[in-house]
mmCIF file with all atom_site columns, C-alpha atoms in Angstrom:
data_model
loop_
_atom_site.group_PDB
_atom_site.id
_atom_site.type_symbol
_atom_site.label_atom_id
_atom_site.label_alt_id
_atom_site.label_comp_id
_atom_site.label_asym_id
_atom_site.label_entity_id
_atom_site.label_seq_id
_atom_site.pdbx_PDB_ins_code
_atom_site.Cartn_x
_atom_site.Cartn_y
_atom_site.Cartn_z
_atom_site.occupancy
_atom_site.B_iso_or_equiv
_atom_site.pdbx_formal_charge
_atom_site.auth_seq_id
_atom_site.auth_comp_id
_atom_site.auth_asym_id
_atom_site.auth_atom_id
_atom_site.pdbx_PDB_model_num
ATOM 1   C CA . MET A 1 1   ? 0.000   0.000   0.000   1.00 0.00 ? 119 MET A CA 1
ATOM 2   C CA . GLY A 1 2   ? 1.359   3.383   -0.937  1.00 0.00 ? 120 GLY A CA 1
ATOM 3   C CA . SER A 1 3   ? 1.346   6.469   1.250   1.00 0.00 ? 121 SER A CA 1
ATOM 4   C CA . THR A 1 4   ? -1.987  7.536   -0.236  1.00 0.00 ? 122 THR A CA 1
ATOM 5   C CA . GLY A 1 5   ? -3.759  4.445   1.098   1.00 0.00 ? 123 GLY A CA 1
ATOM 6   C CA . GLU A 1 6   ? -4.627  2.828   -2.216  1.00 0.00 ? 124 GLU A CA 1
ATOM 7   C CA . THR A 1 7   ? -4.596  -0.913  -2.688  1.00 0.00 ? 125 THR A CA 1
ATOM 8   C CA . HIS A 1 8   ? -2.120  -2.386  -5.137  1.00 0.00 ? 126 HIS A CA 1
ATOM 9   C CA . SER A 1 9   ? -2.920  -5.537  -7.055  1.00 0.00 ? 127 SER A CA 1
ATOM 10  C CA . ASP A 1 10  ? 0.744   -5.929  -8.022  1.00 0.00 ? 128 ASP A CA 1
ATOM 11  C CA . ARG A 1 11  ? 1.857   -6.404  -4.458  1.00 0.00 ? 129 ARG A CA 1
ATOM 12  C CA . THR A 1 12  ? 5.420   -7.304  -3.627  1.00 0.00 ? 130 THR A CA 1
ATOM 13  C CA . GLY A 1 13  ? 7.277   -8.912  -0.790  1.00 0.00 ? 131 GLY A CA 1
ATOM 14  C CA . GLY A 1 14  ? 4.290   -10.690 0.777   1.00 0.00 ? 132 GLY A CA 1
ATOM 15  C CA . ALA A 1 15  ? 2.498   -7.487  1.818   1.00 0.00 ? 133 ALA A CA 1
ATOM 16  C CA . ARG A 1 16  ? -1.234  -7.973  2.307   1.00 0.00 ? 134 ARG A CA 1
ATOM 17  C CA . ASP A 1 17  ? -3.761  -6.225  0.107   1.00 0.00 ? 135 ASP A CA 1
ATOM 18  C CA . ARG A 1 18  ? -5.511  -3.554  2.168   1.00 0.00 ? 136 ARG A CA 1
ATOM 19  C CA . ASP A 1 19  ? -8.354  -1.163  1.519   1.00 0.00 ? 137 ASP A CA 1
ATOM 20  C CA . SER A 1 20  ? -8.249  2.575   2.172   1.00 0.00 ? 138 SER A CA 1
ATOM 21  C CA . GLU A 1 21  ? -9.117  1.981   5.843   1.00 0.00 ? 139 GLU A CA 1
ATOM 22  C CA . GLY A 1 22  ? -6.375  -0.599  6.348   1.00 0.00 ? 140 GLY A CA 1
ATOM 23  C CA . ARG A 1 23  ? -8.636  -3.690  6.344   1.00 0.00 ? 141 ARG A CA 1
ATOM 24  C CA . ALA A 1 24  ? -7.198  -6.766  4.664   1.00 0.00 ? 142 ALA A CA 1
ATOM 25  C CA . ARG A 1 25  ? -8.717  -7.292  1.212   1.00 0.00 ? 143 ARG A CA 1
ATOM 26  C CA . ASN A 1 26  ? -7.687  -9.789  -1.391  1.00 0.00 ? 144 ASN A CA 1
ATOM 27  C CA . ALA A 1 27  ? -7.270  -7.842  -4.619  1.00 0.00 ? 145 ALA A CA 1
ATOM 28  C CA . ARG A 1 28  ? -6.276  -10.886 -6.665  1.00 0.00 ? 146 ARG A CA 1
ATOM 29  C CA . PRO A 1 29  ? -8.259  -11.337 -9.851  1.00 0.00 ? 147 PRO A CA 1
ATOM 30  C CA . ARG A 1 30  ? -10.925 -14.059 -9.707  1.00 0.00 ? 148 ARG A CA 1
ATOM 31  C CA . ASP A 1 31  ? -12.369 -16.498 -12.196 1.00 0.00 ? 149 ASP A CA 1
ATOM 32  C CA . GLY A 1 32  ? -16.087 -16.893 -12.869 1.00 0.00 ? 150 GLY A CA 1
ATOM 33  C CA . LEU A 1 33  ? -16.480 -19.132 -9.809  1.00 0.00 ? 151 LEU A CA 1
ATOM 34  C CA . GLY A 1 34  ? -14.675 -16.690 -7.531  1.00 0.00 ? 152 GLY A CA 1
ATOM 35  C CA . ARG A 1 35  ? -11.410 -18.647 -7.339  1.00 0.00 ? 153 ARG A CA 1
ATOM 36  C CA . PRO A 1 36  ? -8.296  -16.482 -6.998  1.00 0.00 ? 154 PRO A CA 1
ATOM 37  C CA . LEU A 1 37  ? -6.080  -16.214 -10.055 1.00 0.00 ? 155 LEU A CA 1
ATOM 38  C CA . PRO A 1 38  ? -2.424  -15.135 -10.119 1.00 0.00 ? 156 PRO A CA 1
ATOM 39  C CA . TYR A 1 39  ? -1.774  -11.401 -9.851  1.00 0.00 ? 157 TYR A CA 1
ATOM 40  C CA . GLY A 1 40  ? -1.610  -9.781  -13.279 1.00 0.00 ? 158 GLY A CA 1
ATOM 41  C CA . THR A 1 41  ? -4.064  -12.274 -14.795 1.00 0.00 ? 159 THR A CA 1
ATOM 42  C CA . ASP A 1 42  ? -7.248  -11.004 -16.387 1.00 0.00 ? 160 ASP A CA 1
ATOM 43  C CA . GLY A 1 43  ? -10.132 -12.163 -14.270 1.00 0.00 ? 161 GLY A CA 1
ATOM 44  C CA . VAL A 1 44  ? -13.859 -11.711 -14.079 1.00 0.00 ? 162 VAL A CA 1
ATOM 45  C CA . PRO A 1 45  ? -14.772 -8.341  -12.574 1.00 0.00 ? 163 PRO A CA 1
ATOM 46  C CA . ARG A 1 46  ? -15.988 -8.710  -9.015  1.00 0.00 ? 164 ARG A CA 1
ATOM 47  C CA . GLN A 1 47  ? -19.354 -7.477  -7.886  1.00 0.00 ? 165 GLN A CA 1
ATOM 48  C CA . PRO A 1 48  ? -19.074 -4.143  -6.115  1.00 0.00 ? 166 PRO A CA 1
ATOM 49  C CA . GLU A 1 49  ? -19.700 -4.554  -2.387  1.00 0.00 ? 167 GLU A CA 1
ATOM 50  C CA . GLY A 1 50  ? -22.354 -2.733  -0.416  1.00 0.00 ? 168 GLY A CA 1
ATOM 51  C CA . VAL A 1 51  ? -24.682 -1.956  -3.312  1.00 0.00 ? 169 VAL A CA 1
ATOM 52  C CA . VAL A 1 52  ? -28.191 -1.195  -2.147  1.00 0.00 ? 170 VAL A CA 1
ATOM 53  C CA . ARG A 1 53  ? -30.708 -2.572  -4.635  1.00 0.00 ? 171 ARG A CA 1
ATOM 54  C CA . THR A 1 54  ? -34.449 -2.972  -4.585  1.00 0.00 ? 172 THR A CA 1
ATOM 55  C CA . PRO A 1 55  ? -35.580 -6.587  -4.133  1.00 0.00 ? 173 PRO A CA 1
ATOM 56  C CA . GLU A 1 56  ? -36.565 -6.614  -7.829  1.00 0.00 ? 174 GLU A CA 1
ATOM 57  C CA . GLU A 1 57  ? -33.076 -5.461  -8.844  1.00 0.00 ? 175 GLU A CA 1
ATOM 58  C CA . THR A 1 58  ? -31.500 -8.015  -6.507  1.00 0.00 ? 176 THR A CA 1
ATOM 59  C CA . VAL A 1 59  ? -33.432 -10.942 -7.959  1.00 0.00 ? 177 VAL A CA 1
ATOM 60  C CA . THR A 1 60  ? -32.885 -9.785  -11.554 1.00 0.00 ? 178 THR A CA 1
ATOM 61  C CA . GLU A 1 61  ? -29.131 -9.277  -11.097 1.00 0.00 ? 179 GLU A CA 1
ATOM 62  C CA . ALA A 1 62  ? -28.670 -12.532 -9.179  1.00 0.00 ? 180 ALA A CA 1
ATOM 63  C CA . GLN A 1 63  ? -30.583 -14.471 -11.854 1.00 0.00 ? 181 GLN A CA 1
ATOM 64  C CA . ARG A 1 64  ? -28.450 -12.921 -14.608 1.00 0.00 ? 182 ARG A CA 1
ATOM 65  C CA . LEU A 1 65  ? -25.277 -13.955 -12.790 1.00 0.00 ? 183 LEU A CA 1
ATOM 66  C CA . LEU A 1 66  ? -26.582 -17.461 -12.084 1.00 0.00 ? 184 LEU A CA 1
ATOM 67  C CA . ASP A 1 67  ? -27.538 -17.862 -15.755 1.00 0.00 ? 185 ASP A CA 1
ATOM 68  C CA . ASP A 1 68  ? -24.018 -16.732 -16.712 1.00 0.00 ? 186 ASP A CA 1
ATOM 69  C CA . GLY A 1 69  ? -22.477 -19.445 -14.508 1.00 0.00 ? 187 GLY A CA 1
ATOM 70  C CA . LYS A 1 70  ? -21.326 -16.992 -11.837 1.00 0.00 ? 188 LYS A CA 1
ATOM 71  C CA . PRO A 1 71  ? -22.953 -18.193 -8.623  1.00 0.00 ? 189 PRO A CA 1
ATOM 72  C CA . PHE A 1 72  ? -20.138 -16.702 -6.515  1.00 0.00 ? 190 PHE A CA 1
ATOM 73  C CA . HIS A 1 73  ? -21.029 -13.289 -7.881  1.00 0.00 ? 191 HIS A CA 1
ATOM 74  C CA . ALA A 1 74  ? -24.759 -13.954 -7.363  1.00 0.00 ? 192 ALA A CA 1
ATOM 75  C CA . HIS A 1 75  ? -24.011 -14.769 -3.734  1.00 0.00 ? 193 HIS A CA 1
ATOM 76  C CA . GLU A 1 76  ? -22.434 -11.319 -3.362  1.00 0.00 ? 194 GLU A CA 1
ATOM 77  C CA . VAL A 1 77  ? -25.624 -9.715  -4.706  1.00 0.00 ? 195 VAL A CA 1
ATOM 78  C CA . PHE A 1 78  ? -27.739 -11.712 -2.222  1.00 0.00 ? 196 PHE A CA 1
ATOM 79  C CA . GLU A 1 79  ? -25.295 -10.805 0.541   1.00 0.00 ? 197 GLU A CA 1
ATOM 80  C CA . ASP A 1 80  ? -25.762 -7.102  -0.201  1.00 0.00 ? 198 ASP A CA 1
ATOM 81  C CA . ALA A 1 81  ? -29.542 -7.575  0.128   1.00 0.00 ? 199 ALA A CA 1
ATOM 82  C CA . TRP A 1 82  ? -29.104 -9.479  3.376   1.00 0.00 ? 200 TRP A CA 1
ATOM 83  C CA . LYS A 1 83  ? -26.898 -6.744  4.835   1.00 0.00 ? 201 LYS A CA 1
ATOM 84  C CA . SER A 1 84  ? -28.790 -3.700  3.534   1.00 0.00 ? 202 SER A CA 1
ATOM 85  C CA . GLY A 1 85  ? -32.382 -4.913  3.430   1.00 0.00 ? 203 GLY A CA 1
ATOM 86  C CA . PRO A 1 86  ? -34.992 -4.790  6.145   1.00 0.00 ? 204 PRO A CA 1
ATOM 87  C CA . ASP A 1 87  ? -34.282 -6.887  9.229   1.00 0.00 ? 205 ASP A CA 1
ATOM 88  C CA . GLU A 1 88  ? -37.367 -9.017  8.649   1.00 0.00 ? 206 GLU A CA 1
ATOM 89  C CA . GLU A 1 89  ? -35.963 -10.226 5.283   1.00 0.00 ? 207 GLU A CA 1
ATOM 90  C CA . ARG A 1 90  ? -32.384 -10.958 6.275   1.00 0.00 ? 208 ARG A CA 1
ATOM 91  C CA . GLU A 1 91  ? -32.851 -14.699 6.679   1.00 0.00 ? 209 GLU A CA 1
ATOM 92  C CA . LEU A 1 92  ? -34.452 -14.986 3.243   1.00 0.00 ? 210 LEU A CA 1
ATOM 93  C CA . TRP A 1 93  ? -31.509 -13.293 1.524   1.00 0.00 ? 211 TRP A CA 1
ATOM 94  C CA . ARG A 1 94  ? -28.998 -15.161 3.672   1.00 0.00 ? 212 ARG A CA 1
ATOM 95  C CA . GLY A 1 95  ? -30.572 -18.477 2.664   1.00 0.00 ? 213 GLY A CA 1
ATOM 96  C CA . LEU A 1 96  ? -30.436 -17.509 -1.012  1.00 0.00 ? 214 LEU A CA 1
ATOM 97  C CA . ALA A 1 97  ? -26.787 -16.474 -0.606  1.00 0.00 ? 215 ALA A CA 1
ATOM 98  C CA . GLN A 1 98  ? -26.057 -19.893 0.909   1.00 0.00 ? 216 GLN A CA 1
ATOM 99  C CA . LEU A 1 99  ? -27.723 -21.575 -2.075  1.00 0.00 ? 217 LEU A CA 1
ATOM 100 C CA . ALA A 1 100 ? -25.506 -19.600 -4.453  1.00 0.00 ? 218 ALA A CA 1
ATOM 101 C CA . VAL A 1 101 ? -22.398 -20.490 -2.440  1.00 0.00 ? 219 VAL A CA 1
ATOM 102 C CA . GLY A 1 102 ? -23.487 -24.124 -2.445  1.00 0.00 ? 220 GLY A CA 1
ATOM 103 C CA . LEU A 1 103 ? -23.708 -24.057 -6.240  1.00 0.00 ? 221 LEU A CA 1
ATOM 104 C CA . THR A 1 104 ? -20.297 -22.358 -6.322  1.00 0.00 ? 222 THR A CA 1
ATOM 105 C CA . HIS A 1 105 ? -18.733 -25.137 -4.269  1.00 0.00 ? 223 HIS A CA 1
ATOM 106 C CA . ALA A 1 106 ? -20.484 -27.863 -6.262  1.00 0.00 ? 224 ALA A CA 1
ATOM 107 C CA . ALA A 1 107 ? -19.082 -26.323 -9.472  1.00 0.00 ? 225 ALA A CA 1
ATOM 108 C CA . ARG A 1 108 ? -15.592 -25.950 -7.976  1.00 0.00 ? 226 ARG A CA 1
ATOM 109 C CA . GLY A 1 109 ? -15.521 -29.620 -6.960  1.00 0.00 ? 227 GLY A CA 1
ATOM 110 C CA . ASN A 1 110 ? -16.072 -29.217 -3.210  1.00 0.00 ? 228 ASN A CA 1
ATOM 111 C CA . LEU A 1 111 ? -18.985 -31.616 -3.375  1.00 0.00 ? 229 LEU A CA 1
ATOM 112 C CA . THR A 1 112 ? -19.439 -32.239 0.353   1.00 0.00 ? 230 THR A CA 1
ATOM 113 C CA . GLY A 1 113 ? -19.406 -28.536 1.199   1.00 0.00 ? 231 GLY A CA 1
ATOM 114 C CA . GLY A 1 114 ? -21.571 -27.716 -1.793  1.00 0.00 ? 232 GLY A CA 1
ATOM 115 C CA . ALA A 1 115 ? -24.243 -30.251 -0.850  1.00 0.00 ? 233 ALA A CA 1
ATOM 116 C CA . ARG A 1 116 ? -24.211 -29.088 2.771   1.00 0.00 ? 234 ARG A CA 1
ATOM 117 C CA . LEU A 1 117 ? -24.625 -25.418 1.808   1.00 0.00 ? 235 LEU A CA 1
ATOM 118 C CA . LEU A 1 118 ? -27.344 -26.182 -0.732  1.00 0.00 ? 236 LEU A CA 1
ATOM 119 C CA . ARG A 1 119 ? -29.369 -27.985 1.945   1.00 0.00 ? 237 ARG A CA 1
ATOM 120 C CA . ARG A 1 120 ? -28.667 -25.329 4.592   1.00 0.00 ? 238 ARG A CA 1
ATOM 121 C CA . GLY A 1 121 ? -29.711 -22.529 2.251   1.00 0.00 ? 239 GLY A CA 1
ATOM 122 C CA . ALA A 1 122 ? -32.854 -24.393 1.217   1.00 0.00 ? 240 ALA A CA 1
ATOM 123 C CA . GLY A 1 123 ? -33.804 -24.906 4.856   1.00 0.00 ? 241 GLY A CA 1
ATOM 124 C CA . ALA A 1 124 ? -33.130 -21.289 5.783   1.00 0.00 ? 242 ALA A CA 1
ATOM 125 C CA . ALA A 1 125 ? -35.165 -19.883 2.887   1.00 0.00 ? 243 ALA A CA 1
ATOM 126 C CA . GLU A 1 126 ? -38.048 -22.277 3.564   1.00 0.00 ? 244 GLU A CA 1
ATOM 127 C CA . ALA A 1 127 ? -37.989 -21.449 7.271   1.00 0.00 ? 245 ALA A CA 1
ATOM 128 C CA . TRP A 1 128 ? -38.199 -17.743 6.427   1.00 0.00 ? 246 TRP A CA 1
ATOM 129 C CA . VAL A 1 129 ? -41.170 -18.332 4.105   1.00 0.00 ? 247 VAL A CA 1
ATOM 130 C CA . SER A 1 130 ? -42.918 -20.398 6.765   1.00 0.00 ? 248 SER A CA 1
ATOM 131 C CA . GLY A 1 131 ? -42.380 -17.763 9.452   1.00 0.00 ? 249 GLY A CA 1
ATOM 132 C CA . ALA A 1 132 ? -43.187 -14.786 7.237   1.00 0.00 ? 250 ALA A CA 1
ATOM 133 C CA . GLY A 1 133 ? -46.208 -16.393 5.620   1.00 0.00 ? 251 GLY A CA 1
ATOM 134 C CA . GLN A 1 134 ? -45.129 -15.191 2.172   1.00 0.00 ? 252 GLN A CA 1
ATOM 135 C CA . ALA A 1 135 ? -45.265 -17.962 -0.395  1.00 0.00 ? 253 ALA A CA 1
ATOM 136 C CA . LEU A 1 136 ? -43.557 -15.981 -3.201  1.00 0.00 ? 254 LEU A CA 1
ATOM 137 C CA . PRO A 1 137 ? -41.435 -13.239 -1.637  1.00 0.00 ? 255 PRO A CA 1
ATOM 138 C CA . HIS A 1 138 ? -40.509 -10.756 -4.375  1.00 0.00 ? 256 HIS A CA 1
ATOM 139 C CA . GLY A 1 139 ? -41.740 -13.332 -6.878  1.00 0.00 ? 257 GLY A CA 1
ATOM 140 C CA . ILE A 1 140 ? -39.171 -15.930 -5.778  1.00 0.00 ? 258 ILE A CA 1
ATOM 141 C CA . ASP A 1 141 ? -40.568 -19.456 -5.869  1.00 0.00 ? 259 ASP A CA 1
ATOM 142 C CA . VAL A 1 142 ? -38.776 -20.507 -2.683  1.00 0.00 ? 260 VAL A CA 1
ATOM 143 C CA . VAL A 1 143 ? -40.400 -23.942 -2.511  1.00 0.00 ? 261 VAL A CA 1
ATOM 144 C CA . SER A 1 144 ? -39.236 -24.821 -6.039  1.00 0.00 ? 262 SER A CA 1
ATOM 145 C CA . VAL A 1 145 ? -35.788 -23.288 -5.492  1.00 0.00 ? 263 VAL A CA 1
ATOM 146 C CA . ALA A 1 146 ? -35.392 -25.319 -2.284  1.00 0.00 ? 264 ALA A CA 1
ATOM 147 C CA . ALA A 1 147 ? -36.420 -28.480 -4.147  1.00 0.00 ? 265 ALA A CA 1
ATOM 148 C CA . TRP A 1 148 ? -33.849 -27.639 -6.853  1.00 0.00 ? 266 TRP A CA 1
ATOM 149 C CA . ALA A 1 149 ? -31.161 -27.228 -4.178  1.00 0.00 ? 267 ALA A CA 1
ATOM 150 C CA . ARG A 1 150 ? -31.916 -30.550 -2.512  1.00 0.00 ? 268 ARG A CA 1
ATOM 151 C CA . GLU A 1 151 ? -32.001 -32.342 -5.866  1.00 0.00 ? 269 GLU A CA 1
ATOM 152 C CA . LEU A 1 152 ? -28.657 -30.816 -6.860  1.00 0.00 ? 270 LEU A CA 1
ATOM 153 C CA . ALA A 1 153 ? -27.157 -31.744 -3.480  1.00 0.00 ? 271 ALA A CA 1
ATOM 154 C CA . GLY A 1 154 ? -28.223 -35.334 -4.029  1.00 0.00 ? 272 GLY A CA 1
ATOM 155 C CA . ASP A 1 155 ? -26.892 -35.320 -7.593  1.00 0.00 ? 273 ASP A CA 1
ATOM 156 C CA . VAL A 1 156 ? -23.410 -34.108 -6.632  1.00 0.00 ? 274 VAL A CA 1
ATOM 157 C CA . GLU A 1 157 ? -23.200 -36.663 -3.832  1.00 0.00 ? 275 GLU A CA 1
ATOM 158 C CA . ARG A 1 158 ? -24.404 -39.470 -6.104  1.00 0.00 ? 276 ARG A CA 1
ATOM 159 C CA . THR A 1 159 ? -22.192 -38.664 -9.100  1.00 0.00 ? 277 THR A CA 1
ATOM 160 C CA . GLY A 1 160 ? -19.130 -37.420 -7.240  1.00 0.00 ? 278 GLY A CA 1
ATOM 161 C CA . ARG A 1 161 ? -18.491 -34.894 -10.018 1.00 0.00 ? 279 ARG A CA 1
ATOM 162 C CA . PRO A 1 162 ? -18.530 -31.102 -10.175 1.00 0.00 ? 280 PRO A CA 1
ATOM 163 C CA . VAL A 1 163 ? -21.464 -29.498 -11.948 1.00 0.00 ? 281 VAL A CA 1
ATOM 164 C CA . ASP A 1 164 ? -21.670 -26.903 -14.686 1.00 0.00 ? 282 ASP A CA 1
ATOM 165 C CA . ALA A 1 165 ? -22.875 -23.845 -12.754 1.00 0.00 ? 283 ALA A CA 1
ATOM 166 C CA . ALA A 1 166 ? -24.701 -22.268 -15.703 1.00 0.00 ? 284 ALA A CA 1
ATOM 167 C CA . ALA A 1 167 ? -26.371 -25.491 -16.783 1.00 0.00 ? 285 ALA A CA 1
ATOM 168 C CA . ARG A 1 168 ? -27.531 -26.253 -13.228 1.00 0.00 ? 286 ARG A CA 1
ATOM 169 C CA . ALA A 1 169 ? -28.481 -22.704 -12.206 1.00 0.00 ? 287 ALA A CA 1
ATOM 170 C CA . PRO A 1 170 ? -31.894 -22.352 -10.574 1.00 0.00 ? 288 PRO A CA 1
ATOM 171 C CA . ARG A 1 171 ? -34.772 -20.298 -11.882 1.00 0.00 ? 289 ARG A CA 1
ATOM 172 C CA . LEU A 1 172 ? -35.642 -17.970 -9.037  1.00 0.00 ? 290 LEU A CA 1
ATOM 173 C CA . ARG A 1 173 ? -39.043 -17.113 -10.480 1.00 0.00 ? 291 ARG A CA 1
ATOM 174 C CA . GLY A 1 174 ? -41.569 -18.945 -12.560 1.00 0.00 ? 292 GLY A CA 1
ATOM 175 C CA . PRO A 1 175 ? -43.047 -22.401 -12.758 1.00 0.00 ? 293 PRO A CA 1
ATOM 176 C CA . ALA A 1 176 ? -39.737 -24.163 -13.473 1.00 0.00 ? 294 ALA A CA 1
ATOM 177 C CA . ALA A 1 177 ? -37.640 -22.909 -10.575 1.00 0.00 ? 295 ALA A CA 1
ATOM 178 C CA . GLY A 1 178 ? -35.020 -25.612 -11.061 1.00 0.00 ? 296 GLY A CA 1
ATOM 179 C CA . ARG A 1 179 ? -33.283 -26.818 -14.214 1.00 0.00 ? 297 ARG A CA 1
#
């Protein structure tokens, strides 16, 4: 870090990447599944952190990223909603973020962790729906998405192979919430 407080992505000598307030941040480029790449490599642009979106914008952006095979990035969008949204919706967005991370891990080859997170996210989102009494929050078909997550968890455990994140991305809205 220079004297002006900026973060350098071409770090030297083992210094840690830091943001303008001195917090450790990994500035390494990332691939489409969020895995770090070597410094100087072209990566996939990261989602900006702390973006406040409407629920409609959140679902639309997350679906676009899921469809593009970028569940890690979709998780960041859900995480922003969980952190900036109303308290009564935090568990919904947190559950959806866990689903996206589960898909990320299943695509990366961490099949045990992926299956666990898919089931945890499904349970959290369903529990929120049950407690809130909203069957389709912001148009999200939580029941179908949870079924998709459990099916995918079973598939990765049964096959023992990573999945194609874009091909196995859920549909957040509509009659065919899973693919």
